[in-house]
Amino acid sequence: MGEEVKVIVFALAHEEYGVEVEKVRTIERMQPMTRVPKTPAFIKGVINLRGVVVPVLDLRGRFGFAEAEYTDNTRIIIVAVGDIEVGLIVDSANDVIDVDTDAIEDPPEIVGGIKAKYLRGIAKIGDDRLLILLNLSEVLNKSEIIQLEQIEE
């Protein structure tokens, strides 16, 4: 057994994804957003989270999936990327699990239509469960982070 990493599991387009707990600030219910002009379509806008303006993007749109209706299960996972916080809209946030780092394999070139650069790896959990771990710094690439920082100002 290697080290374990705590991961928040969330659903997106019928797949399970994970992001390390230490990168997650909070998980929020959907709330009204203020649209920001001249941003990519997957950036849905900004929310005021306890006095902090946080840009929010739809992960479905980020990865080129069909948009889905938001439901009672839809969540905004607030993550920290570098020194900015960003909200990621996901279909649902399910649980927190421990993943053995030995069970994480390098991602193939494309998983479920998502390019490998967005992925940290694929974790095998038990006999029949695969968890796609996101590489947050690539999900928000540098130029987008600069755009998001400008939103915050």
Short mmCIF file of C-alpha atoms in Angstrom, two decimals:
data_model
loop_
_atom_site.label_atom_id
_atom_site.label_comp_id
_atom_site.label_asym_id
_atom_site.label_seq_id
_atom_site.Cartn_x
_atom_site.Cartn_y
_atom_site.Cartn_z
CA MET A 1 0.00 0.00 0.00
CA GLY A 2 1.25 3.45 -0.92
CA GLU A 3 0.08 6.70 0.52
CA GLU A 4 -3.57 7.60 0.44
CA VAL A 5 -5.08 10.76 -0.92
CA LYS A 6 -8.54 11.98 0.11
CA VAL A 7 -10.70 12.69 -2.92
CA ILE A 8 -14.12 14.29 -3.34
CA VAL A 9 -16.11 12.22 -5.82
CA PHE A 10 -18.50 13.97 -8.18
CA ALA A 11 -20.58 12.95 -11.17
CA LEU A 12 -20.47 14.51 -14.60
CA ALA A 13 -22.26 13.04 -17.63
CA HIS A 14 -22.61 9.57 -16.06
CA GLU A 15 -18.92 9.27 -15.12
CA GLU A 16 -17.30 9.58 -11.71
CA TYR A 17 -14.56 12.13 -11.22
CA GLY A 18 -12.41 13.08 -8.29
CA VAL A 19 -10.53 16.09 -7.05
CA GLU A 20 -8.21 16.17 -4.05
CA VAL A 21 -9.90 17.35 -0.88
CA GLU A 22 -7.15 19.85 -0.08
CA LYS A 23 -7.95 21.74 -3.31
CA VAL A 24 -11.64 22.03 -2.42
CA ARG A 25 -12.82 24.98 -0.33
CA THR A 26 -16.56 24.26 -0.14
CA ILE A 27 -19.38 22.58 -2.01
CA GLU A 28 -22.38 24.81 -2.64
CA ARG A 29 -25.87 24.38 -4.01
CA MET A 30 -26.65 26.11 -7.31
CA GLN A 31 -27.31 29.81 -6.91
CA PRO A 32 -27.98 32.80 -9.14
CA MET A 33 -24.97 33.93 -11.16
CA THR A 34 -24.05 37.20 -12.79
CA ARG A 35 -23.05 36.65 -16.41
CA VAL A 36 -19.77 38.23 -17.47
CA PRO A 37 -19.45 39.50 -21.06
CA LYS A 38 -16.58 38.41 -23.34
CA THR A 39 -15.86 35.15 -21.51
CA PRO A 40 -15.94 31.63 -22.99
CA ALA A 41 -19.40 30.03 -23.03
CA PHE A 42 -18.49 27.51 -20.34
CA ILE A 43 -17.77 30.33 -17.88
CA LYS A 44 -21.27 30.79 -16.53
CA GLY A 45 -20.59 33.92 -14.52
CA VAL A 46 -19.67 34.93 -11.01
CA ILE A 47 -21.25 34.37 -7.61
CA ASN A 48 -20.85 36.28 -4.39
CA LEU A 49 -19.70 33.69 -1.87
CA ARG A 50 -19.57 35.16 1.63
CA GLY A 51 -18.33 38.48 0.27
CA VAL A 52 -15.88 37.02 -2.27
CA VAL A 53 -16.60 37.18 -6.00
CA VAL A 54 -15.96 33.71 -7.40
CA PRO A 55 -16.01 32.90 -11.13
CA VAL A 56 -18.02 29.77 -11.97
CA LEU A 57 -17.58 27.47 -14.91
CA ASP A 58 -19.59 24.54 -16.11
CA LEU A 59 -17.37 21.47 -16.31
CA ARG A 60 -19.70 19.89 -18.87
CA GLY A 61 -19.10 22.84 -21.17
CA ARG A 62 -15.37 22.87 -20.37
CA PHE A 63 -15.05 19.29 -21.56
CA GLY A 64 -17.35 19.71 -24.54
CA PHE A 65 -20.22 17.61 -23.16
CA ALA A 66 -23.84 18.43 -23.82
CA GLU A 67 -25.21 20.87 -21.28
CA ALA A 68 -27.73 19.43 -18.86
CA GLU A 69 -30.57 20.95 -16.88
CA TYR A 70 -29.50 21.89 -13.38
CA THR A 71 -31.29 19.79 -10.75
CA ASP A 72 -31.55 19.63 -6.97
CA ASN A 73 -28.38 17.51 -7.08
CA THR A 74 -26.33 20.01 -9.10
CA ARG A 75 -23.47 21.43 -7.06
CA ILE A 76 -20.80 24.09 -7.38
CA ILE A 77 -17.49 22.77 -6.08
CA ILE A 78 -15.33 25.73 -5.05
CA VAL A 79 -11.69 24.85 -5.73
CA ALA A 80 -8.47 26.77 -5.27
CA VAL A 81 -6.18 26.91 -8.28
CA GLY A 82 -3.04 28.78 -7.36
CA ASP A 83 -4.26 31.77 -5.41
CA ILE A 84 -7.68 32.14 -7.02
CA GLU A 85 -10.88 30.34 -6.21
CA VAL A 86 -13.11 29.01 -8.97
CA GLY A 87 -16.49 27.28 -8.85
CA LEU A 88 -16.99 24.14 -10.93
CA ILE A 89 -20.58 23.15 -11.76
CA VAL A 90 -21.01 19.37 -11.53
CA ASP A 91 -24.04 17.10 -11.83
CA SER A 92 -23.70 15.99 -8.20
CA ALA A 93 -21.07 15.69 -5.48
CA ASN A 94 -21.31 12.24 -3.99
CA ASP A 95 -18.81 11.37 -1.32
CA VAL A 96 -15.28 11.59 0.00
CA ILE A 97 -13.07 8.54 -0.36
CA ASP A 98 -9.46 7.57 0.27
CA VAL A 99 -7.57 6.57 -2.87
CA ASP A 100 -4.34 4.60 -2.62
CA THR A 101 -1.77 6.47 -4.72
CA ASP A 102 -0.55 3.08 -6.00
CA ALA A 103 -3.99 2.59 -7.58
CA ILE A 104 -3.66 5.75 -9.70
CA GLU A 105 -2.51 5.10 -13.25
CA ASP A 106 -1.48 7.59 -15.91
CA PRO A 107 -4.44 8.56 -18.04
CA PRO A 108 -4.76 7.28 -21.60
CA GLU A 109 -4.70 9.94 -24.34
CA ILE A 110 -8.46 10.47 -24.19
CA VAL A 111 -10.96 9.33 -21.57
CA GLY A 112 -14.65 9.77 -22.26
CA GLY A 113 -13.83 12.50 -24.76
CA ILE A 114 -11.57 14.41 -22.36
CA LYS A 115 -7.96 15.02 -23.35
CA ALA A 116 -5.32 13.54 -21.06
CA LYS A 117 -3.84 16.94 -20.16
CA TYR A 118 -6.96 17.66 -18.07
CA LEU A 119 -6.49 14.45 -16.11
CA ARG A 120 -4.17 13.63 -13.28
CA GLY A 121 -4.85 9.93 -13.64
CA ILE A 122 -7.36 7.13 -13.37
CA ALA A 123 -7.84 5.51 -9.98
CA LYS A 124 -9.01 1.91 -9.71
CA ILE A 125 -11.31 1.52 -6.74
CA GLY A 126 -12.32 -1.98 -5.81
CA ASP A 127 -12.89 -4.39 -8.68
CA ASP A 128 -15.19 -2.44 -10.95
CA ARG A 129 -15.02 1.26 -10.18
CA LEU A 130 -12.87 3.76 -12.04
CA LEU A 131 -12.45 7.31 -10.85
CA ILE A 132 -11.15 9.99 -13.22
CA LEU A 133 -8.91 12.39 -11.29
CA LEU A 134 -8.77 15.95 -12.60
CA ASN A 135 -5.66 18.03 -13.09
CA LEU A 136 -7.14 21.35 -11.97
CA SER A 137 -4.29 23.52 -13.18
CA GLU A 138 -4.96 22.32 -16.75
CA VAL A 139 -8.75 22.36 -16.47
CA LEU A 140 -8.21 26.08 -15.98
CA ASN A 141 -5.41 26.89 -18.34
CA LYS A 142 -3.20 29.90 -17.83
CA SER A 143 -4.97 32.32 -20.19
CA GLU A 144 -8.33 31.47 -18.63
CA ILE A 145 -6.95 31.98 -15.15
CA ILE A 146 -5.76 35.43 -16.22
CA GLN A 147 -9.26 36.17 -17.57
CA LEU A 148 -10.79 34.94 -14.31
CA GLU A 149 -8.42 37.07 -12.23
CA GLN A 150 -9.60 40.08 -14.23
CA ILE A 151 -13.22 39.15 -13.43
CA GLU A 152 -12.38 39.24 -9.73
CA GLU A 153 -11.00 42.78 -9.86
#
